[in-house]
Coordinates of C-alpha atoms in Angstrom, one line a residue:
Chain U
X1 CA 26.2 -5.6 -1.2
X2 CA 25.6 -8.4 1.3
X3 CA 22.1 -7.3 1.8
X4 CA 21.4 -7.4 -1.9
X5 CA 22.7 -10.9 -2.1
X6 CA 20.5 -12.0 0.8
X7 CA 17.5 -10.5 -0.9
X8 CA 18.3 -12.3 -4.2
X9 CA 18.7 -15.6 -2.3
X10 CA 15.3 -15.1 -0.7
X11 CA 13.7 -14.5 -4.1
X12 CA 15.5 -17.5 -5.6
X13 CA 14.3 -19.8 -2.8
X14 CA 10.8 -18.4 -3.2
X15 CA 10.8 -19.1 -6.9
X16 CA 11.8 -22.7 -6.3
X17 CA 8.9 -23.2 -3.9
X18 CA 6.5 -21.4 -6.3
X19 CA 7.5 -23.8 -9.0
X20 CA 6.8 -26.7 -6.7
X21 CA 3.4 -25.3 -5.9
X22 CA 2.8 -24.9 -9.6
X23 CA 3.6 -28.5 -10.3
X24 CA 1.0 -29.6 -7.7
X25 CA -1.6 -27.2 -9.1
X26 CA -1.0 -28.6 -12.6
X27 CA -1.4 -32.2 -11.3
X28 CA -4.7 -31.2 -9.8
X29 CA -5.7 -28.9 -12.7
X30 CA -6.3 -26.0 -10.4
X31 CA -6.2 -22.5 -11.9
X32 CA -4.8 -20.0 -9.4
X33 CA -4.8 -16.3 -9.4
X34 CA -2.9 -14.0 -7.1
X35 CA -5.0 -10.9 -6.4
X36 CA -3.1 -7.7 -5.5
X37 CA -3.8 -4.0 -4.8
X38 CA -3.3 -1.2 -2.3
X39 CA -5.1 -1.5 1.0
X40 CA -8.8 -0.8 0.5
X41 CA -9.0 -0.9 -3.3
X42 CA -11.7 -3.6 -3.2
X43 CA -10.0 -7.0 -3.4
X44 CA -12.3 -8.8 -1.0
X45 CA -15.4 -7.4 -2.6
X46 CA -14.1 -8.5 -6.0
X47 CA -13.5 -12.0 -4.6
X48 CA -17.1 -12.1 -3.3
X49 CA -18.5 -10.9 -6.6
X50 CA -16.4 -13.4 -8.5
X51 CA -17.5 -16.3 -6.3
X52 CA -21.2 -15.3 -6.9
X53 CA -20.7 -15.1 -10.6
X54 CA -18.7 -18.3 -11.1
X55 CA -19.7 -20.7 -8.3
X56 CA -22.1 -22.6 -10.6
X57 CA -19.4 -23.2 -13.2
X58 CA -16.3 -23.9 -11.0
X59 CA -15.5 -25.3 -7.6
X60 CA -13.8 -22.3 -6.0
X61 CA -11.6 -22.0 -2.9
X62 CA -9.9 -19.0 -1.4
X63 CA -6.7 -18.3 0.5
X64 CA -6.8 -15.0 2.3
X65 CA -3.5 -13.3 3.1
X66 CA -3.6 -10.7 5.9
X67 CA -1.0 -9.4 8.3
X68 CA -3.3 -10.4 11.2
X69 CA -7.0 -11.0 11.9
X70 CA -9.5 -13.0 9.9
X71 CA -12.0 -10.3 8.7
X72 CA -11.6 -11.0 5.0
X73 CA -11.7 -14.8 5.5
X74 CA -14.9 -14.4 7.5
X75 CA -16.5 -12.3 4.7
X76 CA -15.6 -14.9 2.1
X77 CA -16.6 -17.9 4.3
X78 CA -20.2 -16.6 4.5
X79 CA -20.4 -17.6 0.8
X80 CA -20.1 -21.2 1.9
X81 CA -16.9 -22.1 0.1
X82 CA -13.6 -23.3 1.5
X83 CA -11.4 -20.5 2.9
X84 CA -7.9 -20.7 4.5
X85 CA -6.5 -17.7 6.3
X86 CA -2.8 -16.9 6.1
X87 CA -1.6 -14.5 8.8
X88 CA 1.8 -13.1 7.6
X89 CA 2.6 -11.9 11.1
X90 CA 3.7 -8.5 10.0
X91 CA 5.0 -9.4 6.5
X92 CA 3.8 -7.2 3.7
X93 CA 3.1 -9.9 1.1
X94 CA 2.4 -13.6 0.8
X95 CA 5.0 -15.9 -0.7
X96 CA 5.4 -19.4 -2.1
X97 CA 6.1 -21.0 1.2
X98 CA 3.0 -19.5 2.9
X99 CA 0.8 -20.9 0.1
X100 CA 2.5 -24.3 0.4
X101 CA 1.8 -24.4 4.1
X102 CA -1.8 -23.4 3.6
X103 CA -2.6 -26.1 1.0
X104 CA -3.0 -29.1 3.4
X105 CA -6.0 -27.3 4.7
X106 CA -7.8 -27.6 1.3
X107 CA -9.2 -30.6 -0.6
X108 CA -7.2 -30.0 -3.7
X109 CA -9.1 -32.7 -5.7
X110 CA -12.2 -30.6 -5.3
X111 CA -11.0 -27.2 -6.5
X112 CA -11.1 -25.8 -10.1
X113 CA -10.3 -22.2 -9.2
X114 CA -8.1 -21.1 -6.3
X115 CA -8.2 -17.3 -5.5
X116 CA -5.3 -16.1 -3.4
X117 CA -5.9 -12.6 -2.0
X118 CA -2.6 -10.9 -1.1
X119 CA -1.9 -8.4 1.6
X120 CA -2.9 -4.8 0.6
X121 CA 0.3 -3.4 -0.8
X122 CA 1.0 -2.0 -4.3
X123 CA 4.8 -2.8 -4.1
X124 CA 6.2 -5.9 -2.5
X125 CA 3.6 -8.6 -3.5
X126 CA 4.5 -8.2 -7.2
X127 CA 8.0 -9.5 -6.4
X128 CA 7.0 -12.9 -4.9
X129 CA 5.6 -15.7 -7.1
X130 CA 3.3 -18.2 -5.4
X131 CA 2.8 -20.6 -8.2
X132 CA -0.1 -18.7 -9.7
X133 CA -1.3 -18.9 -13.3
X134 CA -1.8 -15.2 -13.3
X135 CA -1.4 -12.1 -11.2
X136 CA -4.5 -9.9 -11.2
X137 CA -4.4 -6.4 -9.8
X138 CA -7.0 -3.9 -8.6
X139 CA -6.6 -0.1 -8.8
X140 CA -9.4 2.0 -7.4
X141 CA -10.2 5.5 -8.8
X142 CA -9.7 7.4 -5.5
X143 CA -6.0 6.3 -5.6
X144 CA -5.4 8.5 -8.6
X145 CA -4.4 7.9 -12.2
X146 CA -0.7 8.5 -11.6
X147 CA -0.3 5.0 -10.0
X148 CA 0.9 3.1 -13.1
X149 CA 3.8 5.5 -13.5
X150 CA 4.6 5.5 -9.8
X151 CA 4.3 1.8 -9.1
X152 CA 5.2 0.2 -12.4
X153 CA 6.2 -3.4 -11.4
X154 CA 2.7 -4.6 -10.4
X155 CA 1.3 -3.3 -13.7
X156 CA 4.1 -5.0 -15.6
X157 CA 3.6 -8.3 -13.8
X158 CA -0.2 -8.5 -14.0
X159 CA -2.3 -10.2 -16.6
X160 CA -5.4 -8.1 -15.8
X161 CA -6.1 -4.7 -14.2
X162 CA -9.4 -4.1 -12.6
X163 CA -10.2 -0.4 -12.4
X164 CA -12.5 -0.4 -9.5
X165 CA -14.8 2.2 -7.8
X166 CA -15.9 3.6 -11.2
X167 CA -19.0 4.8 -9.3
X168 CA -16.8 7.4 -7.5
X169 CA -15.5 8.8 -10.8
X170 CA -17.6 12.0 -10.5
X171 CA -16.2 12.8 -7.1
X172 CA -12.4 12.1 -7.5
X173 CA -9.6 13.3 -9.8
X174 CA -9.0 10.2 -11.9
X175 CA -8.2 10.3 -15.6
X176 CA -9.3 7.0 -16.9
X177 CA -7.6 7.4 -20.3
X178 CA -4.3 8.4 -18.7
X179 CA -4.4 5.4 -16.4
X180 CA -5.2 3.0 -19.2
X181 CA -2.6 4.5 -21.5
X182 CA 0.2 4.5 -18.9
X183 CA -0.7 0.9 -17.8
X184 CA -0.7 -0.3 -21.4
X185 CA 2.6 1.4 -22.1
X186 CA 4.1 -0.7 -19.2
X187 CA 2.4 -3.8 -20.3
X188 CA 0.7 -3.9 -23.8
X189 CA -0.9 -7.3 -23.1
X190 CA -2.7 -6.1 -20.0
X191 CA -6.5 -6.7 -20.0
X192 CA -8.3 -3.8 -18.4
X193 CA -11.8 -3.9 -16.9
X194 CA -13.6 -0.8 -15.6
X195 CA -15.9 -1.9 -12.8
X196 CA -17.7 -1.0 -9.6
X197 CA -17.7 -3.9 -7.2
X198 CA -20.2 -1.9 -5.2
X199 CA -22.8 -1.4 -7.9
X200 CA -21.9 -4.4 -10.0
X201 CA -21.2 -2.2 -13.1
X202 CA -18.8 -3.8 -15.6
X203 CA -18.2 -7.0 -13.6
X204 CA -19.6 -9.3 -16.3
X205 CA -16.6 -8.4 -18.5
X206 CA -14.2 -9.5 -15.8
X207 CA -16.0 -12.7 -14.8
X208 CA -16.4 -13.7 -18.5
X209 CA -12.7 -13.2 -19.1
X210 CA -11.5 -15.0 -15.9
X211 CA -14.0 -17.8 -16.6
X212 CA -12.5 -18.2 -20.0
X213 CA -9.0 -18.4 -18.6
X214 CA -10.0 -21.1 -16.1
X215 CA -11.7 -23.2 -18.8
X216 CA -8.8 -22.8 -21.3
X217 CA -6.3 -24.0 -18.7
X218 CA -8.4 -26.9 -17.6
X219 CA -9.1 -28.0 -21.2
X220 CA -5.5 -27.7 -22.3
Chain I
X1 CA 16.1 -18.5 11.3
X2 CA 18.9 -17.0 9.4
X3 CA 16.6 -14.8 7.4
X4 CA 15.1 -13.4 10.5
X5 CA 18.5 -12.6 11.9
X6 CA 19.4 -10.8 8.7
X7 CA 16.2 -8.7 8.9
X8 CA 17.0 -7.8 12.5
X9 CA 20.5 -6.8 11.5
X10 CA 19.2 -4.5 8.8
X11 CA 16.7 -2.9 11.2
X12 CA 19.5 -2.4 13.8
X13 CA 21.8 -0.8 11.2
X14 CA 19.0 1.4 10.1
X15 CA 18.3 2.5 13.7
X16 CA 21.9 3.5 14.2
X17 CA 21.8 5.7 11.1
X18 CA 18.5 7.1 12.1
X19 CA 20.0 8.1 15.4
X20 CA 22.9 9.8 13.6
X21 CA 20.4 11.7 11.4
X22 CA 18.5 12.7 14.6
X23 CA 21.7 14.1 16.2
X24 CA 22.3 16.2 13.1
X25 CA 18.7 17.5 13.1
X26 CA 19.0 18.4 16.8
X27 CA 22.2 20.3 16.2
X28 CA 20.4 22.2 13.4
X29 CA 17.1 22.5 15.3
X30 CA 15.2 20.9 12.4
X31 CA 11.8 19.3 13.2
X32 CA 11.3 16.3 10.9
X33 CA 8.1 14.4 10.2
X34 CA 7.8 11.2 8.3
X35 CA 4.6 11.1 6.3
X36 CA 3.2 7.7 5.5
X37 CA 0.0 6.2 3.9
X38 CA -1.3 3.8 1.3
X39 CA -0.7 4.8 -2.4
X40 CA -3.1 7.6 -3.3
X41 CA -4.4 8.5 0.2
X42 CA -3.4 12.1 -0.4
X43 CA 0.1 12.6 1.1
X44 CA 1.4 15.0 -1.6
X45 CA -1.7 17.2 -1.4
X46 CA -1.3 17.3 2.4
X47 CA 2.3 18.4 1.9
X48 CA 1.2 21.1 -0.4
X49 CA -1.5 22.3 1.9
X50 CA 0.8 22.2 4.9
X51 CA 3.4 24.3 3.0
X52 CA 0.8 26.9 2.1
X53 CA -0.4 27.2 5.7
X54 CA 3.0 27.3 7.4
X55 CA 5.5 28.8 5.0
X56 CA 5.2 32.3 6.6
X57 CA 6.0 30.9 10.0
X58 CA 8.7 28.3 9.2
X59 CA 11.4 27.7 6.6
X60 CA 10.2 24.4 5.1
X61 CA 12.0 21.8 3.0
X62 CA 10.7 18.5 1.6
X63 CA 12.3 15.1 0.8
X64 CA 10.1 13.1 -1.6
X65 CA 10.5 9.3 -1.5
X66 CA 9.2 7.4 -4.6
X67 CA 10.1 4.1 -6.2
X68 CA 10.9 6.0 -9.4
X69 CA 9.9 9.3 -11.2
X70 CA 9.8 12.8 -9.8
X71 CA 6.1 13.6 -10.1
X72 CA 5.5 14.4 -6.4
X73 CA 8.8 16.4 -6.2
X74 CA 7.7 18.4 -9.2
X75 CA 4.4 19.2 -7.6
X76 CA 6.0 20.4 -4.4
X77 CA 8.8 22.3 -6.2
X78 CA 6.1 24.5 -7.7
X79 CA 5.7 26.0 -4.3
X80 CA 9.2 27.4 -4.5
X81 CA 10.7 25.6 -1.5
X82 CA 13.7 23.2 -1.5
X83 CA 12.8 19.7 -2.5
X84 CA 15.0 16.6 -2.8
X85 CA 13.9 13.5 -4.6
X86 CA 14.8 10.1 -3.3
X87 CA 14.2 7.2 -5.8
X88 CA 14.2 4.0 -3.9
X89 CA 14.8 1.9 -7.1
X90 CA 12.0 -0.6 -6.3
X91 CA 12.2 -0.5 -2.5
X92 CA 8.9 -0.1 -0.8
X93 CA 9.9 2.4 1.9
X94 CA 12.6 5.1 2.7
X95 CA 15.1 4.3 5.4
X96 CA 17.7 6.2 7.5
X97 CA 20.5 5.8 5.0
X98 CA 18.4 7.2 2.1
X99 CA 17.7 10.3 4.2
X100 CA 21.3 10.6 5.2
X101 CA 22.4 10.6 1.5
X102 CA 19.8 13.2 0.6
X103 CA 20.8 15.7 3.2
X104 CA 23.9 17.2 1.5
X105 CA 21.5 18.5 -1.2
X106 CA 19.8 20.7 1.4
X107 CA 21.0 23.8 3.3
X108 CA 20.3 22.5 6.8
X109 CA 21.0 25.9 8.4
X110 CA 18.1 27.3 6.6
X111 CA 15.4 24.8 7.5
X112 CA 13.0 24.7 10.5
X113 CA 10.7 22.0 9.3
X114 CA 11.7 19.1 7.1
X115 CA 8.8 17.0 5.6
X116 CA 9.8 13.5 4.4
X117 CA 7.1 11.9 2.2
X118 CA 7.5 8.2 2.2
X119 CA 6.6 5.6 -0.5
X120 CA 2.9 4.8 -0.6
X121 CA 2.7 1.7 1.5
X122 CA 0.7 1.0 4.7
X123 CA 3.0 -1.7 5.9
X124 CA 6.8 -1.5 5.5
X125 CA 7.5 2.3 6.1
X126 CA 6.4 2.0 9.7
X127 CA 9.3 -0.3 10.5
X128 CA 12.1 2.0 9.4
X129 CA 13.1 5.0 11.4
X130 CA 14.7 7.9 9.5
X131 CA 15.6 10.2 12.5
X132 CA 12.2 11.9 12.5
X133 CA 10.6 13.7 15.5
X134 CA 7.2 12.1 14.6
X135 CA 5.6 9.7 12.2
X136 CA 2.4 11.1 10.7
X137 CA 0.0 8.9 8.7
X138 CA -2.9 9.5 6.3
X139 CA -5.9 7.2 5.9
X140 CA -8.4 8.1 3.3
X141 CA -12.1 7.3 3.6
X142 CA -12.3 5.1 0.4
X143 CA -9.8 2.7 1.9
X144 CA -12.3 1.6 4.5
X145 CA -12.6 1.8 8.3
X146 CA -11.2 -1.7 8.8
X147 CA -7.7 -0.5 8.2
X148 CA -6.6 0.2 11.8
X149 CA -7.5 -3.4 12.7
X150 CA -5.8 -4.8 9.6
X151 CA -2.6 -2.7 9.5
X152 CA -2.0 -2.0 13.1
X153 CA 1.7 -1.1 13.2
X154 CA 1.5 2.2 11.4
X155 CA -1.3 3.3 13.7
X156 CA 0.7 2.3 16.7
X157 CA 3.8 4.1 15.5
X158 CA 2.2 7.4 14.4
X159 CA 1.8 10.6 16.5
X160 CA -1.1 11.8 14.3
X161 CA -3.6 10.3 12.0
X162 CA -5.1 12.4 9.2
X163 CA -8.4 11.0 8.1
X164 CA -8.5 12.4 4.6
X165 CA -11.1 12.6 1.8
X166 CA -13.9 13.4 4.2
X167 CA -15.7 15.0 1.2
X168 CA -16.2 11.4 -0.1
X169 CA -17.9 10.2 3.0
X170 CA -21.4 10.2 1.5
X171 CA -20.2 7.9 -1.4
X172 CA -18.2 5.3 0.4
X173 CA -18.7 2.8 3.3
X174 CA -16.5 4.4 6.0
X175 CA -17.5 4.3 9.6
X176 CA -15.7 7.3 11.1
X177 CA -16.4 6.3 14.7
X178 CA -15.2 2.8 14.2
X179 CA -12.0 4.0 12.6
X180 CA -11.3 6.4 15.4
X181 CA -12.1 3.9 18.1
X182 CA -10.0 1.1 16.6
X183 CA -7.1 3.5 16.0
X184 CA -7.2 4.9 19.5
X185 CA -7.4 1.4 20.9
X186 CA -4.1 0.7 19.2
X187 CA -2.6 4.0 20.2
X188 CA -4.4 6.1 22.9
X189 CA -2.2 9.1 22.4
X190 CA -2.9 9.3 18.6
X191 CA -4.1 12.8 17.5
X192 CA -6.8 12.4 14.9
X193 CA -7.7 15.1 12.3
X194 CA -10.7 14.7 9.9
X195 CA -9.9 16.7 6.8
X196 CA -10.4 17.0 3.1
X197 CA -7.2 18.1 1.4
X198 CA -9.3 18.7 -1.7
X199 CA -11.8 21.2 -0.1
X200 CA -9.6 22.3 2.7
X201 CA -12.1 21.2 5.3
X202 CA -10.5 20.5 8.7
X203 CA -7.0 21.4 7.7
X204 CA -6.6 24.3 10.1
X205 CA -6.7 21.8 13.1
X206 CA -3.9 19.8 11.6
X207 CA -1.7 22.8 10.7
X208 CA -2.3 24.4 14.1
X209 CA -1.2 21.2 15.8
X210 CA 1.9 20.5 13.7
X211 CA 2.8 24.2 14.0
X212 CA 2.7 23.8 17.7
X213 CA 4.9 20.7 17.6
X214 CA 7.6 22.5 15.5
X215 CA 7.6 25.5 17.9
X216 CA 7.7 23.5 21.0
X217 CA 10.7 21.5 19.7
X218 CA 12.5 24.6 18.5
X219 CA 12.0 26.4 21.8
X220 CA 12.9 23.5 24.0

């Protein structure tokens, strides 16, 4: 039982720091989303596509969370926008404190939209708030349509679900209707976008929606 | 620093239980492998294929680890072999104690090979021993060939790497040589098998190898 108490204390401490991050983001009018998925579902490609689509409307910055290395940050940096790399040193998620420690590396007065790409993991990241406006998750078709039923928390916590790699649909066993139905049963408010980050298919729906969220927040 | 100490204590306690599990498996001459991967990489299909290939040579049982539900256990049970379901209740990996608590549900005197399928997660399961002879991991081609460099621990800890979904190679960006090279740089002893659990391609190499491991252990 001691272990469980320790875990609860860690989550409580994290929530407090996440709230402090949120206050700072509100002061600076920065919309933040926390992007989560399994490894290799297409988070970084989605970040790149989102930057391309929205960079003329918003000043965008990115925080990249990885266990080690800077591969994803290097990919994003090629788009010429501010990027900070968090290396979690083995940890399987980013948390409020990691975000707090990354913020001094960014010019917060010059950011409208901050994208935080989490470590690839369909379980733990959903438990740790970072001060985000919204959690966004990616599920890719090769992972299978049983994932909402098997990993429910992330689907419950997310505002939007990007069903990625729709171009692979003919080659994999993925039941789109089942995935949509199971995800909506867990979270009836979930926005679902069917896209291929590789071909660009369906991305306009996603970028229109997230653009609207950013504007609504900044005009509130 | 306190948190780190707590984590270390949890891992130490887990190692102790894993060693006790191991002693019991040695007494019963049960070869155990711990099967790990990202969600949706194909672990359960590999389990099913392995049962089909080896059931005439060995008495096989399976422990299925899932956050909730019994989908995978139901799939395996259809093959008519003993299956125990562990529900981790939110936890992102199985550990030594969960295995210990599952064992009374199995007839240990009637098992040669025990397959433990972990929760889908490329990070945390690699840290928790369960008393296994070997850790085996699956990486599927849609996840991308950057995964060894990004999630090194699991590649370092595993005895064999199953590169699955080779049938999707024409449709995804996966550099087989890079994945092999990076994985072997992390772990020069890693056995690598290129397979498609869907078409059956390459599975004979895997089943021959794991069959040999089981026999060598049982004859030692």
